[in-house]
Amino acid sequence: MKEKNGNVLIIGAGVAGMEASLLLANSDKKVYLVERTSYIGGNVIKFEKVFSNMECATCMLAPKQQELLANENIELLTLAEVIDVKGSAGDFTVKVRKKARYVDLQNCIGCSACFEPCPVSVKNEFEEGLSERKAIYVPCPGALPNVPAIDTENCVRFKGKDCQLCKEACMFEAIDFDQKDEELKLKVGAIIVATGFSTFDSKKTPHLGYGKLADVYTAFEFERMFASNGPTEGEIKLRNGETPKSAVIIHCVGREEKGYCSGVCCMYSLKFTHYLKEKLPEIKIAEFYSDLCIPGKSYQKFYEKTKTMGPEIIRFNEIEVVRTNGQLTVNYKPDPLTPKPQTLNTDMVILAPAIEPDGNANKLAEVVGIPQDEYGFFAEGHPEIDSVATQKEGIFIAGCVQGPKDIQDSVAQSEAAVGKILSLR
Amino acid sequence: MPMEEKIGVYVCECGPNIADKVDIDKVVETISSLPSVNVVERHKLLCSEDGKKFLKESIQKNELTRIVVAACSPKQHEVTFMKVCESAGINPYFFQLTNIREQCAWIIDDKEEATERTIRYIRAAIRRVLYHKALEKKEIEANPDVLVIGGGIAGLSASLLLASGDRKVYLIEKTKVVGGKVREFAKLFPRMEPCSDIISQKIKEVENNKNIEVHTDSEVSEVLGFLGNFVAKVNTSENKAIEQPSKQAIKEKGLENKELELKVGAVVVATGFDMFDPKQLPQYGYGKYDNVYTALEFEKMNAEGKILLKSGKPPKQIAIIHCVGREKVGYCSRVCCMYSLKFANYIKSKLPNVKVSHLYTDLTVPGKTYQKFYEQTKEKDVEFIRAQDIEITESNGQLTINHKGTHNPKPLNADMVILSSAITPSSDAHKLAEMLNISQGDNGFFVEEHPKLAPVSTSMEGIFITGCAQGPKNISDSIVQAQAVAGKILSSIIPGKKLELEVKTSEISEALCIGCQTCLTVCSYGAIYFDEIKRVCVVNEVLCRGCGNCVGSCPSGAASSKHFTTTQLHQEVVEALR
């Protein structure tokens, strides 16, 4: 019989992919960690703090990130995508397309001297477009690996101009325009898909005003606004630069459209009251929810604590956000129903959109050969008793790629996928 | 002060990062003039391949015994340079990295001031490194076998993944049979799949696995030791029977009490849950009125066949009350809404004409498929009432549910009431917590090592928690946690591989310790024990993670952290401030 290949491919370097990589690497497995972006840490590194212990998320992840980058059993492939998977459990052949970073990972020390001279300025997608970045960039200060990448879609050199200002600014000869995109062929015995999630596009609920009304923000926009390494360095301010005196947080955005409850939005919405009150103790807050979903042993306590900070917590049946006389107004029908609809004026609205499958999920599902469920999440081997397995032996799923969940449950799933892999003998 | 050391100091320019802001020439000149220093060198980028080679060769050529590198944050390159020291043949703990980039160059605008500060930092590091001691990596043998406490769905699932030719699993179950509470369930939400097939399949697999030793009617009475080397005592009646739910037969061998001694490397706590007792809330009338049932009672009634009133007649109106005990326990149990919906489905499939009403507070249906189950259930002509302040009364066998509902707060009549109680920690959780030295939260569930990043580990290395022992959850999540425990154990205790221990542990001086045991109370890792004969506290180096809690709390100065001794820190500070 053919010897089984012990190497493991992990797709996605978010909190789930990182945990799985570290466990497998510590058991002396060779791990290929393929990440589509230029950095590791996934969505969690966008958060300033995590509920319910309000721990700093970047500080929480930093030791894991450092450990991962230093681990010799883990080969991290950033700016990379899996484009083909052939074979079966114990013997997969995987093709990975790895885009050139144009900055040498060994030589670069992350001093950021190359940013300043770059003549290009575009919206920073990591910051939800709330700030600009250069064509050579790291998504935010503290991103790891602390090595910038050149965005060839915007870099003028890759549009034909003879610009090499960044190269001239680099003292370490780290910038290499001659790097080429590569296609790698990897041999692995097992695969974990941990590609995470996106959030529901709030523009699809036009009655909430997102995209039309200036101070209606999505949860991720607000996360970055609050982040100390974000576009405002943590200052909460309106588009006109003023400090808001009131804020409204709307839960369950897209729940009806998606047809499921994401299980985490109530909690992160309550976290936002903590954020607001920490920076602006006088701010008036209203949280609008439909069902308060705070499952588990410690979440209700967090809710009770949030209540003491003084937000109005209102159950709504119907809600809309409009602008009247230059002022944001929330019109709502509360539950229980009162004869008249109510209104509330506010300076700022934060929407808590549902979790949905990552934008590339369809493509990846096809490449890996795993069916998706009716919502687009990857389908489990058995939803109740084997939620990290798939219908394809040797391929596992962990974290929000399988369905919406919080960090704890994502980590548990990634450890579970490792358990399944290491028990195969 | 230790003497006769040959000290080398290496200043990294970090390209322009340090060189532009710090006058390196002056730093080198000043440090070179210190009598204790043998070699002072500068380098453009010490962490580069070229820089590391230069450092190694310089250490060897000059036969240095102590190394100071002035460069970036230890977070970035401490390990890098420790590795260089090791490859140059010098103990890596005879090295000190001082951070002149983040703590000088990047934060001080005035070049003169930054230079002066840099010199101070380097002097302090030189002083400190003279007091460093050589530390060595230690390894211990680890037993790969595992003790699993609790034979429910989580314990069974963990055992199946863990057991193999080179790893034995001892599965200890308190009751006569394995399978846990799930054995009582007819179906699983949300797909209403029969449960018995699933559980009997798992039980059969465990039974057939020759690497799993099941002990039913058994309880763990003592666990001593540490990661890789636990010794557990188990009281067992030596009844190796496994009940097949399909056959409903117990293979009895004669009960004889016996104490087993098991040697294992890890312990898994999978002791499941109990349900909140509705007798604590008399307003529900449980125990007083005939036809008020707990969820488990109803589950059993349904599984056994017919849904009937105590009178033997079929019910006409059934009320299912969610959130029973939620306020009292202080948390939402996550599964009650869903199992309540499942009950409506049980009822509607057996008695389609019965009126079913749910009285709930908030509908908790998290996850991708649960809301759909709610909607499908609603379509079966099931009523949902948001209700508060529920009180049940009875007259002539008719139950009346009074409530302050939000929409139609009319009293509701029913002839049967099902109380969906909260999930609570298993009644003997406190006993286990004490035995294993793991903590319980204020709600009684075992506390994980980290609420986000280490959900199945505990602060005691080698002891894991899984399933409802860790917190209320559904079957799917319990199995995931069981598999996660397997992932943690299989990746850390590998047959034939030794465990590498923390180097920078604490130590307690036998001569100075007064035996007050303050350190015992502050140690989160159970790494300190009291030696009754010598009347002193002793650090178990296998468990110590070097957090320093004991050092800070010790009133007699007996406890110290290796590599962070009071002398080392004091000398460093004194020199920095001189």
Short mmCIF file of C-alpha atoms in Angstrom, two decimals, chain A residues 15 19 23-24 26-28 50-53 55 60-62 64 66 70 72 106-107 109-111 113 146 171-173 255-256 259-264 289-301 303-304 315 317 335-337 373-375 377-380 382-388 401-409 411-423 425, chain B residues 14-17 44-45 47-49 75-76 79 83 101 106 153 160-167 188-191 193 198 202 326-327 330-334 360-372 374-375 386 388 406-407 442-443 445-448 450-457 465 469-473 475-477 479-481 483-488 490-492 494 497:
data_model
loop_
_atom_site.label_atom_id
_atom_site.label_comp_id
_atom_site.label_asym_id
_atom_site.label_seq_id
_atom_site.Cartn_x
_atom_site.Cartn_y
_atom_site.Cartn_z
CA VAL A 15 -8.02 32.45 14.07
CA GLU A 19 -4.83 27.35 15.73
CA LEU A 23 -1.32 22.22 16.78
CA LEU A 24 -0.38 20.20 13.71
CA ASN A 26 3.70 20.95 17.15
CA SER A 27 2.94 17.33 16.41
CA ASP A 28 5.69 17.45 13.77
CA VAL A 50 -13.45 40.83 21.93
CA PHE A 51 -16.62 40.17 23.93
CA SER A 52 -17.27 39.25 26.69
CA ASN A 53 -14.00 39.72 28.56
CA GLU A 55 -9.63 41.62 25.93
CA MET A 60 -4.62 38.19 22.32
CA LEU A 61 -3.57 36.98 18.88
CA ALA A 62 -0.04 38.40 18.75
CA LYS A 64 -0.03 33.00 18.32
CA GLN A 66 4.58 35.24 16.38
CA ALA A 70 8.63 31.34 13.84
CA GLU A 72 9.71 25.85 11.08
CA GLN A 106 13.74 37.99 4.49
CA ASN A 107 15.33 41.33 3.69
CA ILE A 109 12.53 44.72 8.30
CA GLY A 110 9.15 46.46 8.18
CA CYS A 111 10.47 50.00 8.72
CA ALA A 113 10.24 53.88 4.71
CA ASN A 146 5.29 43.07 8.93
CA MET A 171 17.72 50.67 2.68
CA PHE A 172 17.64 46.91 2.67
CA GLU A 173 17.27 46.08 -1.00
CA ARG A 255 -31.43 38.18 9.45
CA GLU A 256 -34.71 38.06 7.59
CA GLY A 259 -33.12 33.28 6.94
CA TYR A 260 -30.96 32.56 9.96
CA CYS A 261 -29.72 34.12 13.18
CA SER A 262 -25.94 34.54 13.15
CA GLY A 263 -25.66 33.98 16.88
CA VAL A 264 -22.99 36.64 17.46
CA TYR A 289 -33.06 44.13 18.69
CA SER A 290 -35.66 41.59 17.64
CA ASP A 291 -34.68 38.59 19.78
CA LEU A 292 -31.89 38.90 22.25
CA CYS A 293 -29.64 35.99 21.40
CA ILE A 294 -27.00 35.67 24.11
CA PRO A 295 -26.50 31.92 24.48
CA GLY A 296 -23.92 30.30 26.73
CA LYS A 297 -22.70 30.47 30.26
CA SER A 298 -21.16 33.93 30.30
CA TYR A 299 -23.05 36.06 27.81
CA GLN A 300 -26.09 37.05 29.82
CA LYS A 301 -23.77 38.44 32.47
CA TYR A 303 -25.70 41.81 28.82
CA GLU A 304 -26.51 42.66 32.45
CA ARG A 315 -37.31 45.39 21.00
CA ASN A 317 -40.93 44.97 15.07
CA ASP A 335 -42.68 45.29 20.46
CA PRO A 336 -45.09 45.11 22.23
CA LEU A 337 -46.90 47.16 19.64
CA ASP A 373 -25.62 24.11 1.95
CA GLU A 374 -28.58 26.24 0.92
CA TYR A 375 -26.98 29.30 2.56
CA PHE A 377 -21.74 27.60 3.86
CA PHE A 378 -19.70 24.43 3.39
CA ALA A 379 -21.75 21.34 4.16
CA GLU A 380 -20.69 19.06 7.01
CA HIS A 382 -23.07 15.13 9.40
CA PRO A 383 -24.46 18.36 10.90
CA GLU A 384 -25.15 16.94 14.36
CA ILE A 385 -22.40 14.44 14.96
CA ASP A 386 -19.56 15.33 12.62
CA SER A 387 -19.63 19.02 11.85
CA VAL A 388 -15.92 19.40 10.99
CA VAL A 401 -16.82 28.55 6.70
CA GLN A 402 -19.14 25.91 8.20
CA GLY A 403 -21.62 28.40 9.65
CA PRO A 404 -21.78 31.59 11.73
CA LYS A 405 -20.16 31.24 15.14
CA ASP A 406 -18.03 33.05 17.71
CA ILE A 407 -14.28 32.81 18.23
CA GLN A 408 -14.49 30.16 20.92
CA ASP A 409 -16.52 27.82 18.75
CA VAL A 411 -11.19 27.57 17.74
CA ALA A 412 -12.92 24.45 19.08
CA GLN A 413 -13.75 23.38 15.52
CA SER A 414 -10.18 23.89 14.37
CA GLU A 415 -8.88 21.82 17.28
CA ALA A 416 -11.52 19.23 16.42
CA ALA A 417 -10.36 19.07 12.80
CA VAL A 418 -6.83 18.48 14.11
CA GLY A 419 -8.19 15.72 16.36
CA LYS A 420 -9.80 14.05 13.36
CA ILE A 421 -6.61 14.30 11.30
CA LEU A 422 -4.25 13.07 13.99
CA SER A 423 -6.50 10.14 14.83
CA ARG A 425 -3.59 6.21 11.26
CA CYS B 14 18.60 48.54 11.96
CA GLY B 15 19.37 50.35 8.71
CA PRO B 16 18.38 53.97 9.23
CA ASN B 17 15.93 53.10 12.00
CA LYS B 44 23.94 47.47 9.77
CA LEU B 45 21.34 44.77 10.31
CA CYS B 47 19.10 39.98 12.25
CA SER B 48 20.02 39.46 8.58
CA GLU B 49 21.78 36.26 7.53
CA LYS B 75 9.37 40.16 20.83
CA GLN B 76 10.90 40.48 17.41
CA VAL B 79 14.75 34.07 19.90
CA LYS B 83 19.71 30.71 18.60
CA ARG B 101 14.67 50.88 18.66
CA TRP B 106 11.46 55.52 17.56
CA ILE B 153 -21.76 11.60 23.94
CA LEU B 160 -12.95 7.02 19.93
CA LEU B 161 -10.58 9.58 18.48
CA LEU B 162 -7.95 9.10 21.18
CA ALA B 163 -7.72 5.31 21.34
CA SER B 164 -5.18 3.61 19.12
CA GLY B 165 -2.58 0.88 19.12
CA ASP B 166 -0.15 3.01 21.06
CA ARG B 167 -2.63 4.90 23.21
CA LEU B 188 -32.21 15.19 17.31
CA PHE B 189 -33.11 18.74 16.34
CA PRO B 190 -33.31 20.28 13.79
CA ARG B 191 -33.52 17.44 11.26
CA GLU B 193 -33.13 12.30 12.86
CA ILE B 198 -26.40 7.41 16.37
CA LYS B 202 -21.00 5.16 19.01
CA ARG B 326 -32.96 31.13 33.31
CA GLU B 327 -33.29 34.05 35.63
CA GLY B 330 -28.21 33.79 35.29
CA TYR B 331 -27.55 32.56 31.78
CA CYS B 332 -29.31 31.37 28.62
CA SER B 333 -28.72 27.66 28.10
CA ARG B 334 -28.65 27.96 24.30
CA TYR B 360 -41.00 32.17 25.50
CA THR B 361 -39.01 35.30 26.30
CA ASP B 362 -36.43 35.62 23.53
CA LEU B 363 -36.16 33.14 20.74
CA THR B 364 -32.62 31.83 20.81
CA VAL B 365 -32.09 29.97 17.57
CA PRO B 366 -28.47 30.73 16.66
CA GLY B 367 -26.76 29.09 13.72
CA LYS B 368 -27.41 28.50 10.11
CA THR B 369 -30.24 25.96 10.26
CA TYR B 370 -32.15 26.71 13.45
CA GLN B 371 -34.37 29.57 12.38
CA LYS B 372 -35.69 27.45 9.55
CA TYR B 374 -38.55 27.45 14.00
CA GLU B 375 -40.37 28.56 10.87
CA ARG B 386 -43.88 36.09 24.22
CA GLN B 388 -43.30 37.00 31.25
CA THR B 406 -46.63 41.18 25.36
CA HIS B 407 -49.31 40.68 22.71
CA ASP B 442 -19.60 31.46 39.43
CA ASN B 443 -22.23 29.51 37.50
CA PHE B 445 -19.27 25.17 34.99
CA PHE B 446 -15.57 24.38 34.69
CA VAL B 447 -13.46 27.31 33.56
CA GLU B 448 -11.48 27.04 30.35
CA HIS B 450 -8.87 31.03 27.80
CA PRO B 451 -12.49 31.89 26.91
CA LYS B 452 -11.63 32.46 23.25
CA LEU B 453 -8.43 30.70 22.31
CA ALA B 454 -8.36 27.66 24.60
CA PRO B 455 -11.94 26.51 25.14
CA VAL B 456 -11.23 22.88 26.08
CA SER B 457 -8.03 23.34 28.07
CA ILE B 465 -12.94 19.85 29.75
CA ALA B 469 -19.10 20.24 31.67
CA GLN B 470 -17.60 23.38 30.11
CA GLY B 471 -20.94 25.13 29.54
CA PRO B 472 -24.43 24.53 28.15
CA LYS B 473 -24.36 23.45 24.51
CA ILE B 475 -24.88 17.75 20.83
CA SER B 476 -23.06 18.99 17.76
CA ASP B 477 -20.95 21.43 19.78
CA ILE B 479 -18.92 16.45 19.92
CA VAL B 480 -16.81 19.23 18.41
CA GLN B 481 -15.33 19.93 21.83
CA GLN B 483 -12.84 16.11 19.03
CA ALA B 484 -11.01 19.31 20.03
CA VAL B 485 -9.75 17.63 23.20
CA ALA B 486 -8.46 14.82 21.03
CA GLY B 487 -6.73 17.41 18.84
CA LYS B 488 -5.04 18.98 21.86
CA LEU B 490 -2.85 13.96 20.11
CA SER B 491 -0.77 16.99 19.15
CA SER B 492 0.95 17.37 22.52
CA ILE B 494 2.98 11.80 21.30
CA LYS B 497 8.29 11.75 22.34
#
